[in-house]
Every structure is written in C-alpha cells, then in structure tokens.
PDB file of C-alpha atoms in Angstrom:
ATOM      1  CA  MET A 779     -63.290  22.494  -2.543  1.00  0.00           C
ATOM      2  CA  THR A 780     -62.165  26.290  -0.660  1.00  0.00           C
ATOM      3  CA  ALA A 781     -59.677  28.296  -2.325  1.00  0.00           C
ATOM      4  CA  THR A 782     -57.307  27.300   0.063  1.00  0.00           C
ATOM      5  CA  GLU A 783     -57.569  23.756  -1.495  1.00  0.00           C
ATOM      6  CA  GLY A 784     -55.307  22.459  -4.267  1.00  0.00           C
ATOM      7  CA  PRO A 785     -54.289  19.238  -6.357  1.00  0.00           C
ATOM      8  CA  SER A 786     -52.236  17.152  -3.913  1.00  0.00           C
ATOM      9  CA  ALA A 787     -48.713  18.176  -4.016  1.00  0.00           C
ATOM     10  CA  THR A 788     -45.804  15.473  -5.156  1.00  0.00           C
ATOM     11  CA  GLY A 789     -42.930  17.915  -3.875  1.00  0.00           C
ATOM     12  CA  GLY A 790     -41.194  17.725  -0.900  1.00  0.00           C
ATOM     13  CA  GLU A 791     -42.300  19.238   2.984  1.00  0.00           C
ATOM     14  CA  GLY A 792     -40.421  22.131   3.200  1.00  0.00           C
ATOM     15  CA  PRO A 793     -39.164  25.323   0.788  1.00  0.00           C
ATOM     16  CA  SER A 794     -37.151  24.576  -2.237  1.00  0.00           C
ATOM     17  CA  ALA A 795     -33.417  25.300  -1.939  1.00  0.00           C
ATOM     18  CA  THR A 796     -33.900  27.406  -4.908  1.00  0.00           C
ATOM     19  CA  GLY A 797     -37.067  28.736  -4.463  1.00  0.00           C
ATOM     20  CA  GLY A 798     -39.440  27.758  -7.188  1.00  0.00           C
ATOM     21  CA  LYS A 799     -40.256  24.806  -9.644  1.00  0.00           C
ATOM     22  CA  GLY A 800     -41.312  24.877 -13.752  1.00  0.00           C
ATOM     23  CA  SER A 801     -39.918  23.893 -16.672  1.00  0.00           C
ATOM     24  CA  PRO A 802     -37.087  22.899 -18.236  1.00  0.00           C
ATOM     25  CA  ALA A 803     -35.761  26.119 -20.112  1.00  0.00           C
ATOM     26  CA  THR A 804     -34.590  24.493 -23.152  1.00  0.00           C
ATOM     27  CA  GLY A 805     -35.786  21.562 -24.295  1.00  0.00           C
ATOM     28  CA  GLY A 806     -35.920  18.710 -21.950  1.00  0.00           C
ATOM     29  CA  GLU A 807     -38.215  15.853 -20.414  1.00  0.00           C
ATOM     30  CA  GLY A 808     -40.185  18.291 -18.451  1.00  0.00           C
ATOM     31  CA  PRO A 809     -43.676  19.653 -18.934  1.00  0.00           C
ATOM     32  CA  SER A 810     -44.632  22.914 -20.642  1.00  0.00           C
ATOM     33  CA  ALA A 811     -43.817  26.076 -18.174  1.00  0.00           C
ATOM     34  CA  PRO A 812     -46.287  26.942 -16.199  1.00  0.00           C
ATOM     35  CA  GLY A 813     -45.253  30.693 -15.920  1.00  0.00           C
ATOM     36  CA  GLY A 814     -46.746  30.933 -19.876  1.00  0.00           C
ATOM     37  CA  ASN A 815     -49.899  30.506 -18.586  1.00  0.00           C
ATOM     38  CA  LEU A 816     -50.264  32.492 -15.911  1.00  0.00           C
ATOM     39  CA  PRO A 817     -53.601  34.907 -15.943  1.00  0.00           C
ATOM     40  CA  GLY A 818     -52.916  38.638 -16.938  1.00  0.00           C
ATOM     41  CA  PRO A 819     -54.837  41.354 -15.071  1.00  0.00           C
ATOM     42  CA  GLY A 820     -58.053  41.114 -17.226  1.00  0.00           C
ATOM     43  CA  ARG A 821     -58.344  37.079 -17.108  1.00  0.00           C
ATOM     44  CA  GLY A 822     -59.418  34.878 -13.848  1.00  0.00           C
ATOM     45  CA  ASP A 823     -58.656  32.580 -12.622  1.00  0.00           C
ATOM     46  CA  THR A 824     -59.424  28.987 -10.579  1.00  0.00           C
ATOM     47  CA  VAL A 825     -59.677  30.915  -7.273  1.00  0.00           C
ATOM     48  CA  ALA A 826     -61.424  34.052  -8.616  1.00  0.00           C
ATOM     49  CA  GLU A 827     -64.166  31.678  -8.934  1.00  0.00           C
ATOM     50  CA  VAL A 828     -64.143  29.705  -5.908  1.00  0.00           C
ATOM     51  CA  VAL A 829     -64.266  32.790  -4.262  1.00  0.00           C
ATOM     52  CA  ARG A 830     -67.335  34.150  -6.868  1.00  0.00           C
ATOM     53  CA  GLN A 831     -69.281  31.029  -5.401  1.00  0.00           C
ATOM     54  CA  TRP A 832     -68.421  31.567  -1.335  1.00  0.00           C
ATOM     55  CA  ARG A 833     -69.786  34.964  -1.965  1.00  0.00           C
ATOM     56  CA  ALA A 834     -72.782  33.837  -3.026  1.00  0.00           C
ATOM     57  CA  VAL A 835     -73.327  30.942  -0.143  1.00  0.00           C
ATOM     58  CA  HIS A 836     -72.118  33.619   2.639  1.00  0.00           C
ATOM     59  CA  PRO A 837     -72.466  37.472   0.752  1.00  0.00           C
ATOM     60  CA  GLY A 838     -71.740  38.951   4.116  1.00  0.00           C
ATOM     61  CA  LEU A 839     -67.878  37.172   4.893  1.00  0.00           C
ATOM     62  CA  ASP A 840     -64.938  38.962   3.685  1.00  0.00           C
ATOM     63  CA  THR A 841     -62.924  36.513   1.599  1.00  0.00           C
ATOM     64  CA  GLY A 842     -60.011  38.783   1.206  1.00  0.00           C
ATOM     65  CA  PRO A 843     -57.775  36.460   2.984  1.00  0.00           C
ATOM     66  CA  MET A 844     -59.061  33.203   1.025  1.00  0.00           C
ATOM     67  CA  GLU A 845     -58.185  35.396  -1.923  1.00  0.00           C
ATOM     68  CA  VAL A 846     -54.707  35.560  -1.172  1.00  0.00           C
ATOM     69  CA  ILE A 847     -53.901  31.964   0.630  1.00  0.00           C
ATOM     70  CA  GLY A 848     -56.247  30.386  -1.752  1.00  0.00           C
ATOM     71  CA  ARG A 849     -53.950  31.568  -4.972  1.00  0.00           C
ATOM     72  CA  ILE A 850     -50.140  30.795  -2.819  1.00  0.00           C
ATOM     73  CA  ASN A 851     -51.546  27.476  -2.124  1.00  0.00           C
ATOM     74  CA  ARG A 852     -52.751  26.738  -5.550  1.00  0.00           C
ATOM     75  CA  CYS A 853     -49.740  28.488  -7.356  1.00  0.00           C
ATOM     76  CA  ALA A 854     -47.379  26.007  -5.113  1.00  0.00           C
ATOM     77  CA  ALA A 855     -49.682  22.587  -5.958  1.00  0.00           C
ATOM     78  CA  LEU A 856     -49.406  23.115  -9.788  1.00  0.00           C
ATOM     79  CA  LEU A 857     -45.687  24.198  -9.422  1.00  0.00           C
ATOM     80  CA  GLN A 858     -45.183  20.968  -7.712  1.00  0.00           C
ATOM     81  CA  GLN A 859     -47.324  18.636  -9.812  1.00  0.00           C
ATOM     82  CA  ALA A 860     -45.171  19.895 -12.626  1.00  0.00           C
ATOM     83  CA  GLU A 861     -42.391  18.273 -11.231  1.00  0.00           C
ATOM     84  CA  ASP A 862     -38.437  19.401 -11.761  1.00  0.00           C
ATOM     85  CA  ALA A 863     -37.038  18.141 -14.912  1.00  0.00           C
ATOM     86  CA  PRO A 864     -33.154  18.528 -13.583  1.00  0.00           C
ATOM     87  CA  LEU A 865     -34.149  16.814 -10.499  1.00  0.00           C
ATOM     88  CA  ARG A 866     -35.980  14.301 -12.054  1.00  0.00           C
ATOM     89  CA  ARG A 867     -33.124  13.581 -14.867  1.00  0.00           C
ATOM     90  CA  ALA A 868     -30.385  13.300 -12.178  1.00  0.00           C
ATOM     91  CA  GLY A 869     -32.464  10.594 -10.244  1.00  0.00           C
ATOM     92  CA  LEU A 870     -33.415  12.753  -7.416  1.00  0.00           C
ATOM     93  CA  THR A 871     -36.917  14.537  -5.472  1.00  0.00           C
ATOM     94  CA  ARG A 872     -37.075  17.795  -4.774  1.00  0.00           C
ATOM     95  CA  PRO A 873     -36.559  16.759  -0.551  1.00  0.00           C
ATOM     96  CA  GLU A 874     -33.138  14.665  -1.817  1.00  0.00           C
ATOM     97  CA  PHE A 875     -32.307  17.608  -4.101  1.00  0.00           C
ATOM     98  CA  ASP A 876     -33.159  20.471  -1.027  1.00  0.00           C
ATOM     99  CA  LEU A 877     -30.951  17.829   1.900  1.00  0.00           C
ATOM    100  CA  LEU A 878     -28.233  18.228  -0.514  1.00  0.00           C
ATOM    101  CA  GLY A 879     -28.578  21.725  -1.452  1.00  0.00           C
ATOM    102  CA  ALA A 880     -28.621  22.374   2.464  1.00  0.00           C
ATOM    103  CA  LEU A 881     -25.495  20.620   2.868  1.00  0.00           C
ATOM    104  CA  ARG A 882     -23.862  22.611  -0.636  1.00  0.00           C
ATOM    105  CA  ARG A 883     -24.969  26.185   0.680  1.00  0.00           C
ATOM    106  CA  THR A 884     -24.006  26.504   4.169  1.00  0.00           C
ATOM    107  CA  GLY A 885     -20.183  24.823   3.254  1.00  0.00           C
ATOM    108  CA  HIS A 886     -20.059  22.497   6.239  1.00  0.00           C
ATOM    109  CA  GLU A 887     -21.677  19.480   8.308  1.00  0.00           C
ATOM    110  CA  LEU A 888     -24.797  19.533   9.938  1.00  0.00           C
ATOM    111  CA  THR A 889     -26.110  17.181  11.638  1.00  0.00           C
ATOM    112  CA  PRO A 890     -29.608  15.654  10.973  1.00  0.00           C
ATOM    113  CA  SER A 891     -31.461  17.485  13.241  1.00  0.00           C
ATOM    114  CA  GLU A 892     -29.964  20.704  11.825  1.00  0.00           C
ATOM    115  CA  LEU A 893     -31.199  19.642   8.021  1.00  0.00           C
ATOM    116  CA  ALA A 894     -34.729  19.081   9.358  1.00  0.00           C
ATOM    117  CA  ARG A 895     -34.743  22.238  10.732  1.00  0.00           C
ATOM    118  CA  GLU A 896     -32.667  23.213   7.186  1.00  0.00           C
ATOM    119  CA  THR A 897     -35.481  21.674   5.054  1.00  0.00           C
ATOM    120  CA  PHE A 898     -38.684  21.858   7.150  1.00  0.00           C
ATOM    121  CA  SER A 899     -38.793  18.505   7.132  1.00  0.00           C
ATOM    122  CA  SER A 900     -40.206  15.991   9.925  1.00  0.00           C
ATOM    123  CA  GLY A 901     -36.852  14.148  11.571  1.00  0.00           C
ATOM    124  CA  ALA A 902     -38.151  10.411  10.150  1.00  0.00           C
ATOM    125  CA  ALA A 903     -37.924  12.024   6.573  1.00  0.00           C
ATOM    126  CA  VAL A 904     -34.834  13.091   7.011  1.00  0.00           C
ATOM    127  CA  THR A 905     -33.885  10.014   8.073  1.00  0.00           C
ATOM    128  CA  LYS A 906     -35.091   7.941   5.424  1.00  0.00           C
ATOM    129  CA  ARG A 907     -33.546  10.599   2.672  1.00  0.00           C
ATOM    130  CA  LEU A 908     -30.152  10.410   3.967  1.00  0.00           C
ATOM    131  CA  LYS A 909     -30.021   6.322   4.453  1.00  0.00           C
ATOM    132  CA  GLN A 910     -31.440   6.843   0.082  1.00  0.00           C
ATOM    133  CA  LEU A 911     -28.309   9.258  -0.519  1.00  0.00           C
ATOM    134  CA  THR A 912     -26.094   7.509   1.770  1.00  0.00           C
ATOM    135  CA  GLU A 913     -26.406   3.958  -0.593  1.00  0.00           C
ATOM    136  CA  ARG A 914     -25.982   6.405  -4.024  1.00  0.00           C
ATOM    137  CA  GLY A 915     -22.654   7.731  -2.471  1.00  0.00           C
ATOM    138  CA  LEU A 916     -23.818  11.527  -2.305  1.00  0.00           C
ATOM    139  CA  VAL A 917     -23.319  12.025   1.477  1.00  0.00           C
ATOM    140  CA  GLU A 918     -21.578   9.984   3.736  1.00  0.00           C
ATOM    141  CA  ARG A 919     -21.953  10.162   7.941  1.00  0.00           C
ATOM    142  CA  ARG A 920     -19.542  10.447  10.673  1.00  0.00           C
ATOM    143  CA  GLY A 921     -20.376   9.492  14.318  1.00  0.00           C
ATOM    144  CA  ASP A 922     -19.796  12.389  17.240  1.00  0.00           C
ATOM    145  CA  ALA A 923     -16.532  11.585  19.125  1.00  0.00           C
ATOM    146  CA  ARG A 924     -18.435  12.704  22.221  1.00  0.00           C
ATOM    147  CA  ASP A 925     -22.264  11.775  21.842  1.00  0.00           C
ATOM    148  CA  ARG A 926     -22.696   8.310  20.122  1.00  0.00           C
ATOM    149  CA  ARG A 927     -26.003   9.654  19.537  1.00  0.00           C
ATOM    150  CA  VAL A 928     -25.637  12.315  17.370  1.00  0.00           C
ATOM    151  CA  ALA A 929     -24.213  11.887  13.614  1.00  0.00           C
ATOM    152  CA  HIS A 930     -22.481  14.417  11.092  1.00  0.00           C
ATOM    153  CA  VAL A 931     -23.568  14.329   7.465  1.00  0.00           C
ATOM    154  CA  ARG A 932     -21.660  15.826   4.979  1.00  0.00           C
ATOM    155  CA  LEU A 933     -21.451  15.657   1.094  1.00  0.00           C
ATOM    156  CA  THR A 934     -19.237  13.689  -0.776  1.00  0.00           C
ATOM    157  CA  ASP A 935     -17.219  14.943  -3.774  1.00  0.00           C
ATOM    158  CA  SER A 936     -20.017  13.319  -6.092  1.00  0.00           C
ATOM    159  CA  GLY A 937     -22.581  14.930  -4.276  1.00  0.00           C
ATOM    160  CA  ARG A 938     -21.225  18.103  -4.433  1.00  0.00           C
ATOM    161  CA  ASP A 939     -20.544  17.920  -8.067  1.00  0.00           C
ATOM    162  CA  LEU A 940     -24.245  16.731  -8.618  1.00  0.00           C
ATOM    163  CA  VAL A 941     -25.565  19.966  -6.420  1.00  0.00           C
ATOM    164  CA  ASP A 942     -22.993  22.235  -8.447  1.00  0.00           C
ATOM    165  CA  GLY A 943     -23.473  20.324 -12.103  1.00  0.00           C
ATOM    166  CA  ILE A 944     -27.612  20.648 -11.465  1.00  0.00           C
ATOM    167  CA  LEU A 945     -28.221  24.382 -10.212  1.00  0.00           C
ATOM    168  CA  PRO A 946     -27.805  25.914 -12.980  1.00  0.00           C
ATOM    169  CA  ALA A 947     -30.427  24.159 -14.886  1.00  0.00           C
ATOM    170  CA  GLN A 948     -33.160  24.082 -12.440  1.00  0.00           C
ATOM    171  CA  LEU A 949     -32.165  27.952 -11.880  1.00  0.00           C
ATOM    172  CA  ALA A 950     -33.315  27.924 -15.973  1.00  0.00           C
ATOM    173  CA  TYR A 951     -36.105  25.743 -15.280  1.00  0.00           C
ATOM    174  CA  GLU A 952     -37.107  28.054 -12.146  1.00  0.00           C
ATOM    175  CA  THR A 953     -36.971  31.353 -14.479  1.00  0.00           C
ATOM    176  CA  ALA A 954     -38.753  30.117 -16.984  1.00  0.00           C
ATOM    177  CA  ALA A 955     -41.630  29.072 -14.747  1.00  0.00           C
ATOM    178  CA  LEU A 956     -41.776  32.943 -14.276  1.00  0.00           C
ATOM    179  CA  SER A 957     -41.588  34.058 -17.123  1.00  0.00           C
ATOM    180  CA  GLY A 958     -44.874  35.390 -17.708  1.00  0.00           C
ATOM    181  CA  LEU A 959     -43.731  38.013 -14.828  1.00  0.00           C
ATOM    182  CA  ASP A 960     -41.497  40.918 -15.847  1.00  0.00           C
ATOM    183  CA  GLY A 961     -38.361  42.182 -13.535  1.00  0.00           C
ATOM    184  CA  PRO A 962     -40.616  45.032 -11.715  1.00  0.00           C
ATOM    185  CA  GLU A 963     -43.781  42.554 -10.920  1.00  0.00           C
ATOM    186  CA  LEU A 964     -41.410  39.479  -9.686  1.00  0.00           C
ATOM    187  CA  GLY A 965     -39.864  42.264  -7.464  1.00  0.00           C
ATOM    188  CA  GLU A 966     -42.779  43.568  -5.703  1.00  0.00           C
ATOM    189  CA  LEU A 967     -43.968  39.755  -5.499  1.00  0.00           C
ATOM    190  CA  ALA A 968     -40.541  38.886  -4.351  1.00  0.00           C
ATOM    191  CA  ALA A 969     -41.550  41.596  -1.676  1.00  0.00           C
ATOM    192  CA  LEU A 970     -44.720  41.030  -0.943  1.00  0.00           C
ATOM    193  CA  LEU A 971     -44.164  37.433  -0.003  1.00  0.00           C
ATOM    194  CA  GLY A 972     -40.891  37.803   1.939  1.00  0.00           C
ATOM    195  CA  ALA A 973     -42.812  40.383   4.620  1.00  0.00           C
ATOM    196  CA  LEU A 974     -45.616  37.525   4.623  1.00  0.00           C
ATOM    197  CA  LEU A 975     -43.367  34.950   5.530  1.00  0.00           C
ATOM    198  CA  GLY A 976     -41.707  36.963   8.011  1.00  0.00           C
ATOM    199  CA  GLN A 977     -45.283  37.366   9.410  1.00  0.00           C
ATOM    200  CA  LEU A 978     -46.131  33.845   9.449  1.00  0.00           C
ATOM    201  CA  GLU A 979     -42.472  32.872  10.600  1.00  0.00           C
ATOM    202  CA  GLY A 980     -42.432  35.156  13.273  1.00  0.00           C
ATOM    203  CA  ARG A 981     -46.216  34.217  14.475  1.00  0.00           C
ATOM    204  CA  LEU A 982     -45.831  30.244  13.857  1.00  0.00           C
ATOM    205  CA  GLY A 983     -46.629  29.761  17.629  1.00  0.00           C
ATOM    206  CA  ALA A 984     -49.699  31.891  17.865  1.00  0.00           C
ATOM    207  CA  LEU A 985     -51.115  30.685  14.575  1.00  0.00           C
ATOM    208  CA  ARG A 986     -50.767  26.955  15.633  1.00  0.00           C
ATOM    209  CA  ALA A 987     -52.546  27.269  18.440  1.00  0.00           C
TER     210      ALA A 987
END
C-alpha cells in the first residue's frame, strides 16, 4: 500500500460535527481510546515503515508529502473504525448525527442541498438519511410555498433533545481519543490542520483538475 492508504472507514462522508472520534471517557460500550496509544516522538508508526519501504524502492523521491497526508488518512481511518459509542447507543450513525448537528448549530431550517453542503455529503446520501430520520420523528420536512421542488428540513423537539443529550458525551468521547496530547500540542496541531484545510478548500477546484 502507499502511505496514504489506510483501513476502510466506517463513518460518513464529511467532517464530523464536533471534530473527531475516539472512545468513551467513562466506561460504556465503545473500544478503548485510540489516543491512549499515540506514538511518542521516539516511536515509529505504520506510515513511517511505509515511507521507509518507498525510500528503499525509490531513493530519489521526496516522501515528505506522503509522511503528512499518509498520517492524516491513517488517523482518520482509525478514528472512524473506532466508531462512536454515544452515537451507537442512541442508534445513530455519524453521518446522521452530522445532519442533526447541522440543523441544531445553525438554528434554522435547511434545504437538503444546504445540508449536503454543510456535511460534505452527496445529495442522494442526504435524501436517504433524511428519510430515516423523518421516520424516527427526529426531523420534519415542509414544502416551499413558492417551489414544490424545494423542501425545508427542521429538527423536531425530539431531535433537538437527542442532539443536546448526546453532544456532551460525544465531546468527552473525543477528548479521550486525544488524551495522549497535551494542551500546547493540541493547539499547535489544530492550527496546522486549520492552515492545511484552508489551503485545500481554497484550491479544491485546482486540485481536482
């Protein structure tokens, strides 16, 4: 495999509503926190071994980008594989929670197209998830008075209560996943990832060309 390959993800298509995954902070049903096994500065990781192998095959190639992107992809895959215990206990998938979270944090109705943009999901995927959430009584749709092709989606009282009840546990779960890093390290990592994300979002069209 290349350094950018990792185990297949079991989560959703887009970024999480709260920013990561891990294991429950207090007991619960989920697997142990991946953050507890983060390698220290002197320890290797799987990407380091992949890079070493590629350097042996192609010693003249610059593997620097692989060392960054490979680790980002590997971390994302491991965090997604760990799943989300609070969400699982509530019978929600990460993509479903992202939809509910988008409606809660924006505080107003959104169309399916707007939800697709908010959650970095396809329109077809959003339509399928909204159908499931509607059947559970967590969201409701109303037609647009001026355009029957447009629907507006909002949280029901049950949906809002569910999001508000899950969020503290989910944040604790994610804190446990990052427990191997201290405050300054987390701040530096967040800043670096923010800078990278800003560049990629700004150059997305060019990168896909």
